[in-house]
Amino acid sequence: EIVTNLYYASTSSRTGGENMLPNQDIRDAIKRQGICTWELAEKIGVHETTLYRYLRKELSEQEKQKYYALIFEIAKSKRKGE
């Protein structure tokens, strides 16, 4: 099922550990929704390696909301195609 609650999507996997990668919530949402990083990169209009570079530094909340919307859009369209 697609997680549409953005607060849940961004906080449910946080463990509070200091070893978390930047944008771990985005990375977790990608995995949880069963999409590939290249699919998100394609939607954003960049190469997959560029997306990984973007995720190295913490994104602004506005950017995260954009990414969440695209992640959920991709997941929804993949489920329609099944």
PDB file of N, CA, C and O in Angstrom:
ATOM      1  N   GLU A   1       0.841  -1.181   0.000  1.00  0.00           N
ATOM      2  CA  GLU A   1       0.000   0.000   0.000  1.00  0.00           C
ATOM      3  C   GLU A   1       0.885   1.242   0.000  1.00  0.00           C
ATOM      4  O   GLU A   1       1.910   1.284   0.662  1.00  0.00           O
ATOM      5  N   ILE A   2       0.485   2.240  -0.711  1.00  0.00           N
ATOM      6  CA  ILE A   2       1.263   3.473  -0.813  1.00  0.00           C
ATOM      7  C   ILE A   2       1.084   4.289   0.464  1.00  0.00           C
ATOM      8  O   ILE A   2      -0.023   4.504   0.930  1.00  0.00           O
ATOM      9  N   VAL A   3       2.195   4.722   1.021  1.00  0.00           N
ATOM     10  CA  VAL A   3       2.158   5.576   2.198  1.00  0.00           C
ATOM     11  C   VAL A   3       1.967   7.004   1.719  1.00  0.00           C
ATOM     12  O   VAL A   3       2.806   7.530   1.008  1.00  0.00           O
ATOM     13  N   THR A   4       0.845   7.616   2.081  1.00  0.00           N
ATOM     14  CA  THR A   4       0.583   8.968   1.608  1.00  0.00           C
ATOM     15  C   THR A   4       0.775  10.002   2.701  1.00  0.00           C
ATOM     16  O   THR A   4       0.777  11.181   2.430  1.00  0.00           O
ATOM     17  N   ASN A   5       0.927   9.574   3.931  1.00  0.00           N
ATOM     18  CA  ASN A   5       1.160  10.513   5.017  1.00  0.00           C
ATOM     19  C   ASN A   5       2.631  10.885   5.020  1.00  0.00           C
ATOM     20  O   ASN A   5       3.478  10.082   5.374  1.00  0.00           O
ATOM     21  N   LEU A   6       2.956  12.109   4.615  1.00  0.00           N
ATOM     22  CA  LEU A   6       4.348  12.515   4.482  1.00  0.00           C
ATOM     23  C   LEU A   6       5.065  12.533   5.825  1.00  0.00           C
ATOM     24  O   LEU A   6       6.235  12.226   5.910  1.00  0.00           O
ATOM     25  N   TYR A   7       4.355  12.853   6.899  1.00  0.00           N
ATOM     26  CA  TYR A   7       4.994  12.829   8.211  1.00  0.00           C
ATOM     27  C   TYR A   7       5.409  11.411   8.556  1.00  0.00           C
ATOM     28  O   TYR A   7       6.523  11.165   8.985  1.00  0.00           O
ATOM     29  N   TYR A   8       4.527  10.462   8.333  1.00  0.00           N
ATOM     30  CA  TYR A   8       4.848   9.064   8.604  1.00  0.00           C
ATOM     31  C   TYR A   8       6.017   8.612   7.746  1.00  0.00           C
ATOM     32  O   TYR A   8       6.935   7.970   8.223  1.00  0.00           O
ATOM     33  N   ALA A   9       5.989   8.959   6.488  1.00  0.00           N
ATOM     34  CA  ALA A   9       7.041   8.525   5.572  1.00  0.00           C
ATOM     35  C   ALA A   9       8.396   9.080   5.982  1.00  0.00           C
ATOM     36  O   ALA A   9       9.415   8.430   5.802  1.00  0.00           O
ATOM     37  N   SER A  10       8.411  10.267   6.555  1.00  0.00           N
ATOM     38  CA  SER A  10       9.696  10.879   6.884  1.00  0.00           C
ATOM     39  C   SER A  10      10.173  10.552   8.288  1.00  0.00           C
ATOM     40  O   SER A  10      11.322  10.778   8.605  1.00  0.00           O
ATOM     41  N   THR A  11       9.314  10.000   9.151  1.00  0.00           N
ATOM     42  CA  THR A  11       9.732   9.770  10.527  1.00  0.00           C
ATOM     43  C   THR A  11       9.690   8.317  10.959  1.00  0.00           C
ATOM     44  O   THR A  11      10.299   7.963  11.945  1.00  0.00           O
ATOM     45  N   SER A  12       9.003   7.470  10.240  1.00  0.00           N
ATOM     46  CA  SER A  12       8.774   6.112  10.720  1.00  0.00           C
ATOM     47  C   SER A  12      10.041   5.280  10.818  1.00  0.00           C
ATOM     48  O   SER A  12      10.134   4.392  11.642  1.00  0.00           O
ATOM     49  N   SER A  13      11.039   5.559  10.004  1.00  0.00           N
ATOM     50  CA  SER A  13      12.229   4.722  10.005  1.00  0.00           C
ATOM     51  C   SER A  13      13.390   5.321  10.789  1.00  0.00           C
ATOM     52  O   SER A  13      14.448   4.733  10.869  1.00  0.00           O
ATOM     53  N   ARG A  14      13.192   6.477  11.349  1.00  0.00           N
ATOM     54  CA  ARG A  14      14.290   7.115  12.072  1.00  0.00           C
ATOM     55  C   ARG A  14      14.562   6.373  13.370  1.00  0.00           C
ATOM     56  O   ARG A  14      13.671   6.121  14.160  1.00  0.00           O
ATOM     57  N   THR A  15      15.815   6.055  13.548  1.00  0.00           N
ATOM     58  CA  THR A  15      16.204   5.329  14.754  1.00  0.00           C
ATOM     59  C   THR A  15      16.915   6.230  15.745  1.00  0.00           C
ATOM     60  O   THR A  15      17.180   5.825  16.861  1.00  0.00           O
ATOM     61  N   GLY A  16      17.256   7.423  15.323  1.00  0.00           N
ATOM     62  CA  GLY A  16      17.949   8.339  16.205  1.00  0.00           C
ATOM     63  C   GLY A  16      19.448   8.112  16.233  1.00  0.00           C
ATOM     64  O   GLY A  16      20.166   8.787  16.948  1.00  0.00           O
ATOM     65  N   GLY A  17      19.933   7.168  15.455  1.00  0.00           N
ATOM     66  CA  GLY A  17      21.361   6.876  15.429  1.00  0.00           C
ATOM     67  C   GLY A  17      22.134   7.980  14.747  1.00  0.00           C
ATOM     68  O   GLY A  17      21.642   8.630  13.845  1.00  0.00           O
ATOM     69  N   GLU A  18      23.346   8.181  15.191  1.00  0.00           N
ATOM     70  CA  GLU A  18      24.163   9.236  14.595  1.00  0.00           C
ATOM     71  C   GLU A  18      24.774   8.814  13.274  1.00  0.00           C
ATOM     72  O   GLU A  18      25.312   9.631  12.553  1.00  0.00           O
ATOM     73  N   ASN A  19      24.726   7.537  12.931  1.00  0.00           N
ATOM     74  CA  ASN A  19      25.340   7.042  11.709  1.00  0.00           C
ATOM     75  C   ASN A  19      24.395   7.091  10.513  1.00  0.00           C
ATOM     76  O   ASN A  19      24.713   6.538   9.476  1.00  0.00           O
ATOM     77  N   MET A  20      23.248   7.738  10.670  1.00  0.00           N
ATOM     78  CA  MET A  20      22.302   7.813   9.565  1.00  0.00           C
ATOM     79  C   MET A  20      22.871   8.666   8.445  1.00  0.00           C
ATOM     80  O   MET A  20      23.513   9.680   8.682  1.00  0.00           O
ATOM     81  N   LEU A  21      22.600   8.239   7.231  1.00  0.00           N
ATOM     82  CA  LEU A  21      23.014   9.016   6.071  1.00  0.00           C
ATOM     83  C   LEU A  21      22.113  10.229   5.918  1.00  0.00           C
ATOM     84  O   LEU A  21      20.952  10.203   6.340  1.00  0.00           O
ATOM     85  N   PRO A  22      22.609  11.290   5.284  1.00  0.00           N
ATOM     86  CA  PRO A  22      21.729  12.414   4.976  1.00  0.00           C
ATOM     87  C   PRO A  22      20.563  11.924   4.116  1.00  0.00           C
ATOM     88  O   PRO A  22      20.736  11.026   3.283  1.00  0.00           O
ATOM     89  N   ASN A  23      19.409  12.467   4.327  1.00  0.00           N
ATOM     90  CA  ASN A  23      18.203  12.135   3.551  1.00  0.00           C
ATOM     91  C   ASN A  23      17.816  10.666   3.681  1.00  0.00           C
ATOM     92  O   ASN A  23      17.244  10.092   2.761  1.00  0.00           O
ATOM     93  N   GLN A  24      18.094  10.084   4.834  1.00  0.00           N
ATOM     94  CA  GLN A  24      17.744   8.682   5.052  1.00  0.00           C
ATOM     95  C   GLN A  24      16.243   8.461   4.873  1.00  0.00           C
ATOM     96  O   GLN A  24      15.825   7.421   4.383  1.00  0.00           O
ATOM     97  N   ASP A  25      15.443   9.455   5.219  1.00  0.00           N
ATOM     98  CA  ASP A  25      13.997   9.338   5.062  1.00  0.00           C
ATOM     99  C   ASP A  25      13.608   9.196   3.586  1.00  0.00           C
ATOM    100  O   ASP A  25      12.726   8.397   3.252  1.00  0.00           O
ATOM    101  N   ILE A  26      14.281   9.905   2.711  1.00  0.00           N
ATOM    102  CA  ILE A  26      14.016   9.783   1.273  1.00  0.00           C
ATOM    103  C   ILE A  26      14.467   8.412   0.788  1.00  0.00           C
ATOM    104  O   ILE A  26      13.746   7.723   0.059  1.00  0.00           O
ATOM    105  N   ARG A  27      15.646   7.994   1.196  1.00  0.00           N
ATOM    106  CA  ARG A  27      16.164   6.677   0.806  1.00  0.00           C
ATOM    107  C   ARG A  27      15.215   5.568   1.260  1.00  0.00           C
ATOM    108  O   ARG A  27      14.941   4.625   0.513  1.00  0.00           O
ATOM    109  N   ASP A  28      14.711   5.687   2.494  1.00  0.00           N
ATOM    110  CA  ASP A  28      13.787   4.686   3.030  1.00  0.00           C
ATOM    111  C   ASP A  28      12.462   4.685   2.271  1.00  0.00           C
ATOM    112  O   ASP A  28      11.888   3.629   2.015  1.00  0.00           O
ATOM    113  N   ALA A  29      11.980   5.871   1.909  1.00  0.00           N
ATOM    114  CA  ALA A  29      10.722   5.963   1.162  1.00  0.00           C
ATOM    115  C   ALA A  29      10.857   5.288  -0.200  1.00  0.00           C
ATOM    116  O   ALA A  29       9.943   4.608  -0.659  1.00  0.00           O
ATOM    117  N   ILE A  30      12.006   5.455  -0.839  1.00  0.00           N
ATOM    118  CA  ILE A  30      12.261   4.812  -2.135  1.00  0.00           C
ATOM    119  C   ILE A  30      12.167   3.295  -1.972  1.00  0.00           C
ATOM    120  O   ILE A  30      11.479   2.609  -2.734  1.00  0.00           O
ATOM    121  N   LYS A  31      12.836   2.772  -0.956  1.00  0.00           N
ATOM    122  CA  LYS A  31      12.817   1.321  -0.713  1.00  0.00           C
ATOM    123  C   LYS A  31      11.420   0.838  -0.346  1.00  0.00           C
ATOM    124  O   LYS A  31      10.940  -0.165  -0.859  1.00  0.00           O
ATOM    125  N   ARG A  32      10.789   1.556   0.585  1.00  0.00           N
ATOM    126  CA  ARG A  32       9.473   1.151   1.083  1.00  0.00           C
ATOM    127  C   ARG A  32       8.423   1.129  -0.030  1.00  0.00           C
ATOM    128  O   ARG A  32       7.537   0.278  -0.030  1.00  0.00           O
ATOM    129  N   GLN A  33       8.541   2.049  -0.970  1.00  0.00           N
ATOM    130  CA  GLN A  33       7.552   2.120  -2.043  1.00  0.00           C
ATOM    131  C   GLN A  33       7.894   1.187  -3.204  1.00  0.00           C
ATOM    132  O   GLN A  33       7.134   1.077  -4.152  1.00  0.00           O
ATOM    133  N   GLY A  34       9.043   0.526  -3.119  1.00  0.00           N
ATOM    134  CA  GLY A  34       9.402  -0.463  -4.132  1.00  0.00           C
ATOM    135  C   GLY A  34       9.761   0.122  -5.481  1.00  0.00           C
ATOM    136  O   GLY A  34       9.515  -0.491  -6.520  1.00  0.00           O
ATOM    137  N   ILE A  35      10.354   1.311  -5.461  1.00  0.00           N
ATOM    138  CA  ILE A  35      10.785   1.893  -6.731  1.00  0.00           C
ATOM    139  C   ILE A  35      12.300   1.891  -6.787  1.00  0.00           C
ATOM    140  O   ILE A  35      12.976   1.676  -5.783  1.00  0.00           O
ATOM    141  N   CYS A  36      12.846   2.125  -7.951  1.00  0.00           N
ATOM    142  CA  CYS A  36      14.293   2.168  -8.149  1.00  0.00           C
ATOM    143  C   CYS A  36      14.756   3.622  -8.170  1.00  0.00           C
ATOM    144  O   CYS A  36      14.010   4.513  -8.605  1.00  0.00           O
ATOM    145  N   THR A  37      15.983   3.832  -7.732  1.00  0.00           N
ATOM    146  CA  THR A  37      16.498   5.206  -7.721  1.00  0.00           C
ATOM    147  C   THR A  37      16.565   5.792  -9.122  1.00  0.00           C
ATOM    148  O   THR A  37      16.357   6.990  -9.301  1.00  0.00           O
ATOM    149  N   TRP A  38      16.810   4.947 -10.117  1.00  0.00           N
ATOM    150  CA  TRP A  38      16.877   5.487 -11.480  1.00  0.00           C
ATOM    151  C   TRP A  38      15.513   6.026 -11.914  1.00  0.00           C
ATOM    152  O   TRP A  38      15.447   6.968 -12.701  1.00  0.00           O
ATOM    153  N   GLU A  39      14.429   5.436 -11.387  1.00  0.00           N
ATOM    154  CA  GLU A  39      13.089   5.918 -11.747  1.00  0.00           C
ATOM    155  C   GLU A  39      12.855   7.319 -11.186  1.00  0.00           C
ATOM    156  O   GLU A  39      12.299   8.187 -11.875  1.00  0.00           O
ATOM    157  N   LEU A  40      13.288   7.539  -9.956  1.00  0.00           N
ATOM    158  CA  LEU A  40      13.157   8.872  -9.363  1.00  0.00           C
ATOM    159  C   LEU A  40      14.051   9.858 -10.108  1.00  0.00           C
ATOM    160  O   LEU A  40      13.623  10.970 -10.426  1.00  0.00           O
ATOM    161  N   ALA A  41      15.273   9.431 -10.401  1.00  0.00           N
ATOM    162  CA  ALA A  41      16.195  10.313 -11.129  1.00  0.00           C
ATOM    163  C   ALA A  41      15.607  10.717 -12.483  1.00  0.00           C
ATOM    164  O   ALA A  41      15.686  11.886 -12.876  1.00  0.00           O
ATOM    165  N   GLU A  42      15.017   9.758 -13.160  1.00  0.00           N
ATOM    166  CA  GLU A  42      14.415  10.039 -14.467  1.00  0.00           C
ATOM    167  C   GLU A  42      13.300  11.074 -14.333  1.00  0.00           C
ATOM    168  O   GLU A  42      13.187  11.993 -15.153  1.00  0.00           O
ATOM    169  N   LYS A  43      12.469  10.932 -13.292  1.00  0.00           N
ATOM    170  CA  LYS A  43      11.371  11.886 -13.068  1.00  0.00           C
ATOM    171  C   LYS A  43      11.900  13.289 -12.778  1.00  0.00           C
ATOM    172  O   LYS A  43      11.311  14.288 -13.184  1.00  0.00           O
ATOM    173  N   ILE A  44      13.020  13.347 -12.052  1.00  0.00           N
ATOM    174  CA  ILE A  44      13.618  14.638 -11.715  1.00  0.00           C
ATOM    175  C   ILE A  44      14.320  15.237 -12.926  1.00  0.00           C
ATOM    176  O   ILE A  44      14.471  16.445 -13.040  1.00  0.00           O
ATOM    177  N   GLY A  45      14.752  14.370 -13.836  1.00  0.00           N
ATOM    178  CA  GLY A  45      15.418  14.843 -15.045  1.00  0.00           C
ATOM    179  C   GLY A  45      16.930  14.839 -14.938  1.00  0.00           C
ATOM    180  O   GLY A  45      17.602  15.650 -15.584  1.00  0.00           O
ATOM    181  N   VAL A  46      17.458  13.935 -14.087  1.00  0.00           N
ATOM    182  CA  VAL A  46      18.903  13.834 -13.912  1.00  0.00           C
ATOM    183  C   VAL A  46      19.323  12.372 -14.012  1.00  0.00           C
ATOM    184  O   VAL A  46      18.495  11.473 -13.969  1.00  0.00           O
ATOM    185  N   HIS A  47      20.630  12.156 -14.119  1.00  0.00           N
ATOM    186  CA  HIS A  47      21.178  10.801 -14.123  1.00  0.00           C
ATOM    187  C   HIS A  47      21.139  10.257 -12.697  1.00  0.00           C
ATOM    188  O   HIS A  47      21.178  11.018 -11.728  1.00  0.00           O
ATOM    189  N   GLU A  48      21.075   8.941 -12.571  1.00  0.00           N
ATOM    190  CA  GLU A  48      21.009   8.312 -11.254  1.00  0.00           C
ATOM    191  C   GLU A  48      22.181   8.721 -10.352  1.00  0.00           C
ATOM    192  O   GLU A  48      21.992   8.970  -9.155  1.00  0.00           O
ATOM    193  N   THR A  49      23.369   8.813 -10.909  1.00  0.00           N
ATOM    194  CA  THR A  49      24.518   9.205 -10.086  1.00  0.00           C
ATOM    195  C   THR A  49      24.390  10.639  -9.584  1.00  0.00           C
ATOM    196  O   THR A  49      24.844  10.955  -8.484  1.00  0.00           O
ATOM    197  N   THR A  50      23.746  11.491 -10.364  1.00  0.00           N
ATOM    198  CA  THR A  50      23.498  12.867  -9.926  1.00  0.00           C
ATOM    199  C   THR A  50      22.529  12.880  -8.750  1.00  0.00           C
ATOM    200  O   THR A  50      22.721  13.625  -7.786  1.00  0.00           O
ATOM    201  N   LEU A  51      21.509  12.025  -8.815  1.00  0.00           N
ATOM    202  CA  LEU A  51      20.568  11.922  -7.696  1.00  0.00           C
ATOM    203  C   LEU A  51      21.299  11.496  -6.425  1.00  0.00           C
ATOM    204  O   LEU A  51      21.079  12.061  -5.355  1.00  0.00           O
ATOM    205  N   TYR A  52      22.193  10.515  -6.539  1.00  0.00           N
ATOM    206  CA  TYR A  52      22.968  10.095  -5.372  1.00  0.00           C
ATOM    207  C   TYR A  52      23.800  11.245  -4.819  1.00  0.00           C
ATOM    208  O   TYR A  52      23.930  11.399  -3.601  1.00  0.00           O
ATOM    209  N   ARG A  53      24.344  12.069  -5.706  1.00  0.00           N
ATOM    210  CA  ARG A  53      25.106  13.245  -5.250  1.00  0.00           C
ATOM    211  C   ARG A  53      24.203  14.214  -4.501  1.00  0.00           C
ATOM    212  O   ARG A  53      24.595  14.774  -3.475  1.00  0.00           O
ATOM    213  N   TYR A  54      22.985  14.437  -5.023  1.00  0.00           N
ATOM    214  CA  TYR A  54      22.031  15.321  -4.347  1.00  0.00           C
ATOM    215  C   TYR A  54      21.739  14.807  -2.940  1.00  0.00           C
ATOM    216  O   TYR A  54      21.591  15.590  -2.002  1.00  0.00           O
ATOM    217  N   LEU A  55      21.639  13.497  -2.798  1.00  0.00           N
ATOM    218  CA  LEU A  55      21.256  12.911  -1.510  1.00  0.00           C
ATOM    219  C   LEU A  55      22.401  12.898  -0.489  1.00  0.00           C
ATOM    220  O   LEU A  55      22.173  12.592   0.677  1.00  0.00           O
ATOM    221  N   ARG A  56      23.590  13.248  -0.908  1.00  0.00           N
ATOM    222  CA  ARG A  56      24.732  13.285   0.019  1.00  0.00           C
ATOM    223  C   ARG A  56      24.603  14.389   1.052  1.00  0.00           C
ATOM    224  O   ARG A  56      25.142  14.301   2.152  1.00  0.00           O
ATOM    225  N   LYS A  57      23.934  15.489   0.669  1.00  0.00           N
ATOM    226  CA  LYS A  57      23.731  16.614   1.585  1.00  0.00           C
ATOM    227  C   LYS A  57      22.236  16.733   1.864  1.00  0.00           C
ATOM    228  O   LYS A  57      21.414  16.540   0.971  1.00  0.00           O
ATOM    229  N   GLU A  58      21.915  17.062   3.101  1.00  0.00           N
ATOM    230  CA  GLU A  58      20.516  17.131   3.519  1.00  0.00           C
ATOM    231  C   GLU A  58      19.736  18.106   2.633  1.00  0.00           C
ATOM    232  O   GLU A  58      20.161  19.244   2.420  1.00  0.00           O
ATOM    233  N   LEU A  59      18.621  17.629   2.107  1.00  0.00           N
ATOM    234  CA  LEU A  59      17.757  18.449   1.264  1.00  0.00           C
ATOM    235  C   LEU A  59      16.894  19.363   2.127  1.00  0.00           C
ATOM    236  O   LEU A  59      16.601  19.038   3.284  1.00  0.00           O
ATOM    237  N   SER A  60      16.437  20.461   1.551  1.00  0.00           N
ATOM    238  CA  SER A  60      15.501  21.335   2.256  1.00  0.00           C
ATOM    239  C   SER A  60      14.154  20.616   2.346  1.00  0.00           C
ATOM    240  O   SER A  60      13.881  19.675   1.590  1.00  0.00           O
ATOM    241  N   GLU A  61      13.320  21.065   3.249  1.00  0.00           N
ATOM    242  CA  GLU A  61      11.990  20.454   3.390  1.00  0.00           C
ATOM    243  C   GLU A  61      11.193  20.585   2.097  1.00  0.00           C
ATOM    244  O   GLU A  61      10.461  19.684   1.721  1.00  0.00           O
ATOM    245  N   GLN A  62      11.343  21.705   1.410  1.00  0.00           N
ATOM    246  CA  GLN A  62      10.638  21.917   0.149  1.00  0.00           C
ATOM    247  C   GLN A  62      11.086  20.894  -0.893  1.00  0.00           C
ATOM    248  O   GLN A  62      10.256  20.305  -1.594  1.00  0.00           O
ATOM    249  N   GLU A  63      12.391  20.659  -0.970  1.00  0.00           N
ATOM    250  CA  GLU A  63      12.906  19.667  -1.918  1.00  0.00           C
ATOM    251  C   GLU A  63      12.433  18.266  -1.534  1.00  0.00           C
ATOM    252  O   GLU A  63      12.054  17.479  -2.399  1.00  0.00           O
ATOM    253  N   LYS A  64      12.426  17.965  -0.236  1.00  0.00           N
ATOM    254  CA  LYS A  64      11.973  16.651   0.218  1.00  0.00           C
ATOM    255  C   LYS A  64      10.517  16.416  -0.156  1.00  0.00           C
ATOM    256  O   LYS A  64      10.156  15.332  -0.592  1.00  0.00           O
ATOM    257  N   GLN A  65       9.678  17.428   0.010  1.00  0.00           N
ATOM    258  CA  GLN A  65       8.271  17.289  -0.338  1.00  0.00           C
ATOM    259  C   GLN A  65       8.113  16.984  -1.825  1.00  0.00           C
ATOM    260  O   GLN A  65       7.284  16.163  -2.215  1.00  0.00           O
ATOM    261  N   LYS A  66       8.920  17.629  -2.653  1.00  0.00           N
ATOM    262  CA  LYS A  66       8.910  17.379  -4.101  1.00  0.00           C
ATOM    263  C   LYS A  66       9.294  15.931  -4.383  1.00  0.00           C
ATOM    264  O   LYS A  66       8.643  15.246  -5.164  1.00  0.00           O
ATOM    265  N   TYR A  67      10.349  15.460  -3.728  1.00  0.00           N
ATOM    266  CA  TYR A  67      10.811  14.083  -3.929  1.00  0.00           C
ATOM    267  C   TYR A  67       9.761  13.088  -3.462  1.00  0.00           C
ATOM    268  O   TYR A  67       9.505  12.096  -4.133  1.00  0.00           O
ATOM    269  N   TYR A  68       9.163  13.348  -2.283  1.00  0.00           N
ATOM    270  CA  TYR A  68       8.098  12.451  -1.795  1.00  0.00           C
ATOM    271  C   TYR A  68       6.962  12.350  -2.797  1.00  0.00           C
ATOM    272  O   TYR A  68       6.472  11.269  -3.090  1.00  0.00           O
ATOM    273  N   ALA A  69       6.533  13.492  -3.312  1.00  0.00           N
ATOM    274  CA  ALA A  69       5.429  13.495  -4.273  1.00  0.00           C
ATOM    275  C   ALA A  69       5.784  12.658  -5.501  1.00  0.00           C
ATOM    276  O   ALA A  69       4.958  11.872  -5.988  1.00  0.00           O
ATOM    277  N   LEU A  70       7.000  12.789  -5.988  1.00  0.00           N
ATOM    278  CA  LEU A  70       7.429  12.015  -7.152  1.00  0.00           C
ATOM    279  C   LEU A  70       7.541  10.525  -6.817  1.00  0.00           C
ATOM    280  O   LEU A  70       7.154   9.672  -7.626  1.00  0.00           O
ATOM    281  N   ILE A  71       8.061  10.203  -5.640  1.00  0.00           N
ATOM    282  CA  ILE A  71       8.166   8.803  -5.216  1.00  0.00           C
ATOM    283  C   ILE A  71       6.787   8.160  -5.192  1.00  0.00           C
ATOM    284  O   ILE A  71       6.577   7.063  -5.721  1.00  0.00           O
ATOM    285  N   PHE A  72       5.823   8.842  -4.589  1.00  0.00           N
ATOM    286  CA  PHE A  72       4.473   8.286  -4.495  1.00  0.00           C
ATOM    287  C   PHE A  72       3.795   8.207  -5.857  1.00  0.00           C
ATOM    288  O   PHE A  72       3.052   7.275  -6.139  1.00  0.00           O
ATOM    289  N   GLU A  73       4.067   9.188  -6.722  1.00  0.00           N
ATOM    290  CA  GLU A  73       3.523   9.170  -8.083  1.00  0.00           C
ATOM    291  C   GLU A  73       4.055   7.959  -8.861  1.00  0.00           C
ATOM    292  O   GLU A  73       3.301   7.259  -9.534  1.00  0.00           O
ATOM    293  N   ILE A  74       5.353   7.715  -8.755  1.00  0.00           N
ATOM    294  CA  ILE A  74       5.974   6.567  -9.439  1.00  0.00           C
ATOM    295  C   ILE A  74       5.397   5.264  -8.904  1.00  0.00           C
ATOM    296  O   ILE A  74       5.031   4.370  -9.671  1.00  0.00           O
ATOM    297  N   ALA A  75       5.319   5.145  -7.579  1.00  0.00           N
ATOM    298  CA  ALA A  75       4.806   3.923  -6.955  1.00  0.00           C
ATOM    299  C   ALA A  75       3.366   3.661  -7.379  1.00  0.00           C
ATOM    300  O   ALA A  75       2.998   2.516  -7.690  1.00  0.00           O
ATOM    301  N   LYS A  76       2.570   4.703  -7.416  1.00  0.00           N
ATOM    302  CA  LYS A  76       1.168   4.562  -7.807  1.00  0.00           C
ATOM    303  C   LYS A  76       1.050   4.088  -9.267  1.00  0.00           C
ATOM    304  O   LYS A  76       0.277   3.193  -9.562  1.00  0.00           O
ATOM    305  N   SER A  77       1.847   4.693 -10.143  1.00  0.00           N
ATOM    306  CA  SER A  77       1.768   4.309 -11.545  1.00  0.00           C
ATOM    307  C   SER A  77       2.288   2.881 -11.760  1.00  0.00           C
ATOM    308  O   SER A  77       1.778   2.156 -12.621  1.00  0.00           O
ATOM    309  N   LYS A  78       3.281   2.456 -10.972  1.00  0.00           N
ATOM    310  CA  LYS A  78       3.774   1.086 -11.086  1.00  0.00           C
ATOM    311  C   LYS A  78       2.711   0.084 -10.643  1.00  0.00           C
ATOM    312  O   LYS A  78       2.565  -0.965 -11.237  1.00  0.00           O
ATOM    313  N   ARG A  79       1.981   0.441  -9.616  1.00  0.00           N
ATOM    314  CA  ARG A  79       0.939  -0.456  -9.115  1.00  0.00           C
ATOM    315  C   ARG A  79      -0.233  -0.558 -10.085  1.00  0.00           C
ATOM    316  O   ARG A  79      -0.861  -1.594 -10.183  1.00  0.00           O
ATOM    317  N   LYS A  80      -0.522   0.525 -10.780  1.00  0.00           N
ATOM    318  CA  LYS A  80      -1.580   0.484 -11.806  1.00  0.00           C
ATOM    319  C   LYS A  80      -1.200  -0.426 -12.945  1.00  0.00           C
ATOM    320  O   LYS A  80      -2.048  -1.070 -13.534  1.00  0.00           O
ATOM    321  N   GLY A  81       0.103  -0.490 -13.234  1.00  0.00           N
ATOM    322  CA  GLY A  81       0.597  -1.309 -14.339  1.00  0.00           C
ATOM    323  C   GLY A  81       0.680  -2.786 -14.014  1.00  0.00           C
ATOM    324  O   GLY A  81       0.873  -3.608 -14.902  1.00  0.00           O
ATOM    325  N   GLU A  82       0.547  -3.156 -12.759  1.00  0.00           N
ATOM    326  CA  GLU A  82       0.654  -4.575 -12.367  1.00  0.00           C
ATOM    327  C   GLU A  82      -0.584  -5.365 -12.740  1.00  0.00           C
ATOM    328  O   GLU A  82      -1.660  -4.923 -12.791  1.00  0.00           O
TER     329      GLU A  82
END
